[in-house]
Coordinates of C-alpha atoms in Angstrom, one line a residue:
V380 CA -134.4 22.2 62.6
L381 CA -132.2 24.5 60.7
N382 CA -133.3 27.6 59.5
G383 CA -132.0 28.8 55.8
T384 CA -133.7 31.8 56.0
E385 CA -133.5 35.4 56.8
I386 CA -136.6 35.0 59.3
N387 CA -135.3 35.5 62.8
G388 CA -136.6 32.7 65.1
L389 CA -138.0 30.3 62.7
A390 CA -136.5 26.8 63.5
K391 CA -137.3 27.6 67.1
R392 CA -141.4 28.4 65.8
V393 CA -141.0 25.2 64.1
K394 CA -139.7 23.0 66.8
I395 CA -142.7 24.3 69.2
L396 CA -145.2 23.2 66.1
L397 CA -143.8 19.6 65.9
F398 CA -144.3 19.5 69.7
E399 CA -148.2 20.9 70.0
K400 CA -149.0 19.1 66.9
K401 CA -147.3 15.6 66.8
R402 CA -145.1 15.8 70.0
I403 CA -142.1 15.3 68.1
K404 CA -138.9 16.2 70.1
V405 CA -136.7 18.9 68.4
L406 CA -133.3 18.3 70.0
T407 CA -131.4 21.4 68.5
T408 CA -132.4 24.4 66.8
D409 CA -129.6 26.7 64.7
N410 CA -129.0 28.4 61.9
A411 CA -128.5 26.7 58.4
W412 CA -125.2 27.5 56.6
Q413 CA -126.5 29.5 54.2
T414 CA -129.8 31.8 54.4
D415 CA -130.9 31.7 50.9
I416 CA -132.2 28.1 50.5
P417 CA -135.1 28.2 48.2
A418 CA -136.7 24.8 49.3
S419 CA -137.1 23.1 52.6
V420 CA -135.7 19.3 52.9
I421 CA -136.0 16.8 55.4
L422 CA -132.9 15.0 55.6
N423 CA -134.0 11.2 57.0
K424 CA -130.4 10.0 58.6
S425 CA -132.3 6.9 60.6
G426 CA -134.1 5.3 57.5
N427 CA -137.1 5.4 59.9
T428 CA -139.9 6.5 57.6
E429 CA -142.7 7.4 60.1
Y430 CA -140.6 10.2 61.4
S431 CA -140.2 12.0 57.8
R432 CA -143.6 11.2 57.6
K433 CA -145.2 12.8 60.5
V434 CA -142.9 16.1 59.9
S435 CA -144.2 16.2 56.4
E436 CA -147.7 16.2 57.2
V437 CA -147.2 18.8 59.9
L438 CA -144.8 21.5 57.9
G439 CA -145.9 20.2 54.2
I440 CA -142.4 19.3 53.3
N441 CA -142.5 17.0 50.5
N442 CA -139.0 17.1 49.5
I443 CA -137.3 14.2 51.8
K444 CA -133.7 12.8 51.0
Y445 CA -132.4 9.5 52.5
V446 CA -128.9 10.4 53.8
F447 CA -128.4 7.3 56.2
N448 CA -125.9 7.9 59.1
K449 CA -127.3 6.2 62.0
E450 CA -124.0 6.9 64.1
S451 CA -125.2 10.6 64.6
G452 CA -128.0 9.6 66.9
L453 CA -130.5 11.6 65.1
D454 CA -133.6 10.4 63.1
L455 CA -133.8 13.8 61.3
T456 CA -132.3 16.8 59.9
I457 CA -135.3 19.9 58.4
V458 CA -133.8 22.3 56.6
L459 CA -136.1 25.2 56.4
G460 CA -135.9 27.4 53.5
E461 CA -138.1 30.3 51.3
D462 CA -141.0 28.4 50.4

């Protein structure tokens, strides 16, 4: 989960929310490359649409992009924006 806003601790709060609501384990949280990202996005890296659907349900993010990169070992990257 990457925080693309100026709200301190947002990525960590989303990590906790995902685990509490759907038992989704988040491996890392960090800041995104910038702090003024206007819209949140789910980057699906594995092609498993079930993970994207679960995260979308919990967070209300409907912007899902497919960026296949199985070598990364990650299913998703969530970039949190101002919305």
